Coordinates of C-alpha atoms and ligand atoms in Angstrom, one line a residue:
M105 CA -42.9 41.2 2.2
N106 CA -45.4 39.4 -0.1
A107 CA -46.6 40.6 -3.5
T108 CA -49.8 42.2 -2.2
A109 CA -48.0 44.1 0.5
E110 CA -45.4 45.2 -2.0
M111 CA -48.1 46.5 -4.3
T112 CA -49.9 48.2 -1.5
A113 CA -46.6 49.9 -0.4
A114 CA -46.1 51.1 -4.0
G115 CA -49.7 52.2 -4.3
A116 CA -49.5 54.1 -1.0
A117 CA -46.4 55.9 -2.2
S118 CA -48.1 57.0 -5.4
A119 CA -51.2 58.1 -3.6
N120 CA -49.1 60.2 -1.3
A121 CA -47.3 61.8 -4.2
P122 CA -48.1 65.5 -5.1
A123 CA -50.6 66.3 -7.8
R124 CA -49.1 65.4 -11.2
N125 CA -49.4 68.7 -12.9
N126 CA -46.1 70.5 -13.3
I127 CA -44.1 67.2 -13.1
V128 CA -40.8 67.6 -14.9
M129 CA -39.4 64.2 -14.0
D130 CA -41.2 61.0 -13.0
C131 CA -39.1 58.3 -11.6
Q132 CA -41.0 55.0 -11.5
I133 CA -38.7 52.4 -10.0
D134 CA -39.5 48.8 -10.3
K135 CA -36.1 47.4 -9.1
V136 CA -32.7 48.7 -8.9
F137 CA -29.8 46.3 -8.5
Y138 CA -26.0 46.4 -7.9
G139 CA -25.1 43.0 -9.1
D140 CA -27.4 40.6 -7.4
F141 CA -28.2 43.0 -4.6
L142 CA -31.7 44.6 -4.8
A143 CA -30.9 48.2 -3.6
V144 CA -34.3 49.9 -4.2
R145 CA -37.7 48.4 -4.9
A146 CA -41.0 49.7 -6.2
S147 CA -41.0 53.5 -5.6
T148 CA -42.6 56.3 -7.6
V149 CA -40.9 59.7 -7.2
P150 CA -42.3 62.6 -9.2
I151 CA -40.2 65.8 -9.3
E152 CA -42.1 69.1 -9.6
K153 CA -41.0 72.0 -11.7
N154 CA -39.3 74.9 -9.8
K155 CA -39.6 73.1 -6.6
I156 CA -37.0 71.6 -4.3
T157 CA -37.7 67.9 -3.7
G158 CA -35.8 66.6 -0.7
F159 CA -34.8 63.0 -0.2
I160 CA -34.4 61.9 3.4
G161 CA -34.0 58.5 5.1
P162 CA -31.6 56.3 7.0
S163 CA -28.1 55.4 5.6
G164 CA -28.4 52.9 2.8
C165 CA -32.0 53.4 2.0
G166 CA -31.1 54.3 -1.6
K167 CA -31.4 58.1 -1.7
S168 CA -28.3 58.6 -3.7
T169 CA -29.1 55.6 -5.9
V170 CA -32.5 57.1 -6.8
L171 CA -31.0 60.6 -7.3
R172 CA -28.3 59.2 -9.6
S173 CA -30.9 57.3 -11.5
L174 CA -32.5 60.6 -12.5
N175 CA -29.6 61.5 -14.9
R176 CA -28.2 58.0 -15.6
M177 CA -25.1 58.7 -13.5
N178 CA -25.3 55.1 -12.2
D179 CA -24.7 53.9 -15.7
L180 CA -21.0 54.5 -15.0
I181 CA -21.2 51.6 -12.4
P182 CA -20.9 48.4 -14.5
I183 CA -22.9 46.2 -12.0
F184 CA -25.8 48.7 -11.8
R185 CA -29.1 47.6 -13.3
F186 CA -32.2 49.8 -13.5
E187 CA -35.7 48.3 -14.0
G188 CA -38.4 50.9 -14.4
K189 CA -38.9 54.1 -16.2
V190 CA -37.7 57.7 -15.6
T191 CA -39.5 60.2 -17.8
Y192 CA -38.2 63.7 -18.4
H193 CA -41.0 65.8 -19.9
G194 CA -42.6 62.6 -20.9
Q195 CA -39.5 61.0 -22.5
D196 CA -38.1 57.9 -21.0
I197 CA -34.4 58.7 -20.4
Y198 CA -33.6 54.9 -20.2
D199 CA -34.9 54.4 -23.7
K200 CA -32.2 52.7 -25.8
K201 CA -32.2 55.6 -28.2
V202 CA -31.4 58.1 -25.6
D203 CA -27.8 59.2 -25.1
P204 CA -26.9 59.5 -21.4
V205 CA -24.5 62.3 -22.2
V206 CA -27.4 64.4 -23.6
V207 CA -29.5 63.5 -20.5
R208 CA -26.8 64.9 -18.2
R209 CA -26.8 68.1 -20.2
Y210 CA -30.4 68.8 -19.2
I211 CA -30.1 67.2 -15.7
G212 CA -27.0 68.4 -14.0
M213 CA -25.4 67.2 -10.8
V214 CA -23.6 68.7 -7.8
F215 CA -21.8 66.2 -5.6
Q216 CA -21.2 65.8 -1.8
Q217 CA -17.6 66.8 -1.9
P218 CA -16.8 70.0 -3.7
N219 CA -14.8 68.7 -6.7
P220 CA -13.4 71.5 -8.8
F221 CA -11.2 70.4 -11.6
A222 CA -7.4 71.2 -11.2
M223 CA -7.7 74.2 -13.5
S224 CA -8.5 77.9 -13.2
I225 CA -11.8 79.2 -11.8
Y226 CA -12.7 80.4 -15.3
D227 CA -11.9 77.1 -17.0
N228 CA -13.9 75.2 -14.4
V229 CA -17.0 77.1 -15.4
A230 CA -16.2 77.1 -19.1
F231 CA -15.5 73.4 -19.1
G232 CA -18.9 72.1 -20.0
L233 CA -19.6 74.9 -22.4
R234 CA -16.4 74.1 -24.3
L235 CA -17.2 70.4 -24.2
N236 CA -20.6 71.1 -25.8
G237 CA -19.0 73.3 -28.5
F238 CA -20.6 76.5 -27.2
K239 CA -20.2 79.2 -29.9
G240 CA -21.5 82.2 -28.0
N241 CA -19.7 84.7 -25.7
L242 CA -17.8 82.5 -23.2
D243 CA -16.8 85.4 -20.9
E244 CA -20.5 86.4 -20.6
R245 CA -21.7 82.9 -19.9
V246 CA -18.9 82.3 -17.2
E247 CA -19.9 85.5 -15.5
K248 CA -23.6 84.7 -15.6
A249 CA -23.0 81.3 -14.1
L250 CA -20.8 82.7 -11.3
K251 CA -23.3 85.3 -10.6
G252 CA -26.1 82.8 -10.6
A253 CA -24.1 80.7 -8.1
A254 CA -23.5 83.7 -5.9
C255 CA -19.8 83.7 -6.1
W256 CA -19.0 86.3 -8.8
N257 CA -18.0 89.0 -6.3
E258 CA -15.6 86.7 -4.5
V259 CA -13.8 85.4 -7.6
K260 CA -14.1 88.1 -10.3
D261 CA -10.6 89.5 -9.7
K262 CA -9.0 86.0 -9.6
L263 CA -10.6 84.1 -12.4
K264 CA -7.1 82.8 -13.5
N265 CA -6.4 81.3 -10.0
S266 CA -6.9 77.6 -9.5
G267 CA -10.4 76.5 -8.4
L268 CA -8.7 74.4 -5.8
S269 CA -7.4 77.6 -4.1
L270 CA -10.9 78.6 -2.9
S271 CA -12.5 77.7 0.5
G272 CA -14.7 74.7 0.7
G273 CA -17.9 76.7 0.5
Q274 CA -16.6 78.8 -2.4
Q275 CA -15.5 75.5 -4.2
Q276 CA -19.0 74.1 -3.8
R277 CA -20.6 77.3 -5.2
L278 CA -18.0 77.1 -8.0
C279 CA -19.2 73.6 -8.7
I280 CA -22.8 74.8 -8.8
A281 CA -21.6 77.6 -11.2
R282 CA -20.0 74.8 -13.4
A283 CA -23.3 72.8 -13.2
I284 CA -25.5 75.8 -14.2
A285 CA -23.2 77.2 -16.9
T286 CA -24.6 74.9 -19.5
E287 CA -28.1 75.9 -18.4
P288 CA -29.6 72.6 -17.4
D289 CA -33.3 72.3 -16.5
V290 CA -32.9 70.1 -13.5
L291 CA -30.2 70.1 -10.8
L292 CA -29.5 67.0 -8.7
M293 CA -27.7 67.8 -5.5
D294 CA -26.3 64.9 -3.4
E295 CA -25.7 66.2 0.1
P296 CA -24.1 69.4 -1.3
C297 CA -23.5 70.8 2.2
S298 CA -22.2 67.9 4.1
A299 CA -18.6 69.0 3.8
L300 CA -19.3 72.7 4.6
D301 CA -19.3 74.6 7.8
P302 CA -22.6 76.2 9.0
I303 CA -22.0 79.6 7.4
A304 CA -21.1 78.1 4.0
T305 CA -24.1 75.7 4.4
R306 CA -26.4 78.7 4.9
R307 CA -25.0 80.4 1.8
V308 CA -25.6 77.3 -0.3
E309 CA -29.1 76.9 1.1
E310 CA -30.0 80.5 0.2
L311 CA -28.5 79.9 -3.2
M312 CA -30.8 76.8 -3.6
L313 CA -33.8 78.9 -2.8
E314 CA -32.7 81.4 -5.5
L315 CA -31.9 78.7 -8.0
K316 CA -35.4 77.1 -7.8
E317 CA -36.9 80.2 -9.4
K318 CA -35.1 79.0 -12.6
Y319 CA -34.3 75.3 -12.0
T320 CA -36.0 72.2 -10.7
I321 CA -34.0 70.7 -7.8
A322 CA -33.7 67.3 -6.3
L323 CA -31.7 67.2 -3.1
V324 CA -30.4 64.4 -0.9
T325 CA -29.8 65.5 2.6
H326 CA -29.1 63.9 5.9
N327 CA -29.9 67.1 7.7
M328 CA -33.5 67.2 8.8
Q329 CA -33.4 71.0 9.5
Q330 CA -32.0 71.6 5.9
A331 CA -34.9 69.6 4.5
T332 CA -37.4 71.7 6.5
R333 CA -35.6 75.0 5.5
V334 CA -35.4 74.4 1.8
A335 CA -37.5 71.5 0.5
D336 CA -41.0 72.1 -0.8
T337 CA -41.7 68.4 -1.0
T338 CA -40.0 65.6 0.9
A339 CA -39.6 62.0 0.0
F340 CA -38.9 59.7 2.9
F341 CA -37.2 56.4 2.1
G342 CA -36.9 53.5 4.4
V343 CA -35.1 50.2 4.5
D344 CA -36.9 46.9 4.2
I345 CA -35.1 44.1 6.0
S346 CA -37.9 41.5 5.7
Q347 CA -36.2 39.5 3.0
G348 CA -32.9 39.2 4.9
S349 CA -31.3 42.0 2.8
R350 CA -31.5 45.8 3.1
T351 CA -33.7 47.1 0.3
G352 CA -34.6 50.8 0.1
Y353 CA -38.1 52.0 -0.8
L354 CA -40.2 55.1 -0.8
V355 CA -42.3 55.1 2.4
E356 CA -44.0 58.4 1.8
M357 CA -43.8 61.6 -0.1
G358 CA -45.6 64.9 0.4
P359 CA -45.3 68.6 1.2
T360 CA -42.4 69.0 3.6
R361 CA -44.5 70.5 6.4
Q362 CA -46.9 67.5 6.3
I363 CA -44.1 65.0 6.3
F364 CA -42.5 66.5 9.4
E365 CA -45.6 67.6 11.3
D366 CA -48.4 65.2 10.2
P367 CA -46.9 62.2 8.3
R368 CA -49.2 59.5 7.2
E369 CA -46.9 56.6 8.0
K370 CA -45.8 55.7 11.5
L371 CA -42.3 55.0 10.3
T372 CA -41.9 58.5 8.9
G373 CA -42.9 60.1 12.2
E374 CA -40.4 57.9 14.1
Y375 CA -37.6 59.0 11.7
V376 CA -38.3 62.7 11.6
R377 CA -38.6 62.7 15.4
G378 CA -35.1 61.2 15.5
E379 CA -36.2 57.9 17.0
F380 CA -33.9 56.0 14.6
S381 CA -31.2 57.0 12.1
Ligands
ATP180 N1 -21.5 51.3 -6.4 C1 -22.2 50.4 -5.6 N2 -21.9 49.1 -5.7 C2 -22.6 48.3 -4.8 N3 -23.5 48.6 -3.9 C3 -23.8 49.9 -3.9 C4 -23.1 50.9 -4.7 N4 -23.6 52.1 -4.4 C5 -24.5 51.9 -3.4 N5 -24.6 50.6 -3.1 C6 -25.5 50.0 -2.1 O1 -26.8 50.4 -2.4 C7 -27.5 50.7 -1.2 C8 -28.1 52.1 -1.3 O2 -27.0 53.0 -1.3 P1 -27.1 54.6 -1.4 O3 -25.8 55.2 -1.4 O4 -28.0 54.9 -2.6 O5 -27.9 54.9 -0.1 P2 -28.1 56.3 0.7 O6 -29.5 56.3 1.3 O7 -27.8 57.4 -0.3 O8 -27.0 56.1 1.8 P3 -26.2 57.2 2.6 O9 -27.2 58.1 3.3 O10 -25.4 56.4 3.6 O11 -25.3 58.0 1.7 C9 -26.6 50.5 0.0 O12 -26.8 49.2 0.5 C10 -25.2 50.6 -0.7 O13 -24.3 49.8 0.0

């Protein structure tokens, strides 16, 4: 792709983005590399307050890379390099003065595989609070987080049992409780239901819809139905193979209904109709 086409693509992505009021995070990617590999190019992804923004697209288009860029989780990968800007309430989180640990306190994360720590249910939820030197009533905060993650009734009588003793769906809700215990502002969810059965998936989807009242959510999902069920806004990423490599980029972003029923880009329509994966 030549420079003009690249600029046009970036411009189109911005033009298709939602109105800029209520933007909590604004991710303006110039280039993202793993070593010499250009994984994602020019893409602007605004994240709106108290909304669920879904990231969809074929495998390897950079959905997780973009999501993990939103709380500097990729910094843990030595060969990762981010060129661009991610603002959180106007502050560039990649500014040299910003501590990534503090970033992750405000912008929490839930992963694909439920990953409770090998400790009690209570200690799992209390973990981040203790790490941050929380001085308030720990029992109250643990209960509040477990209630917020819709698992209090299932675990309230066995808080000392290991988090690993729970079912997959309960483990994932425990991980959500752990993520919200420190009361972040934004929750990044990377395919949180991919390891769950349909019933547990439905519970977590219902929970996401409840959580968005309080939190802002960005969600990577492979499941088109899930995106239509829960996402207010959907960002569709594609893979550009024109330079002989596979580079992800934002093709189009907009209200979920429009992306699925009346997309602006031909590629988006082909993808949401299942014509390629
Ligand atoms: N730690 C890493 N080191 C090197 N390359 C990586 C790393 N993580 C991701 N990549 C590469 O970056 C590109 C984007 O990967 P990413 O996981 O963000 O895509 P994705 O759209 O989330 O994929 P999937 O849907 O398969 O999970 C891929 O080509 C992938 O191989």
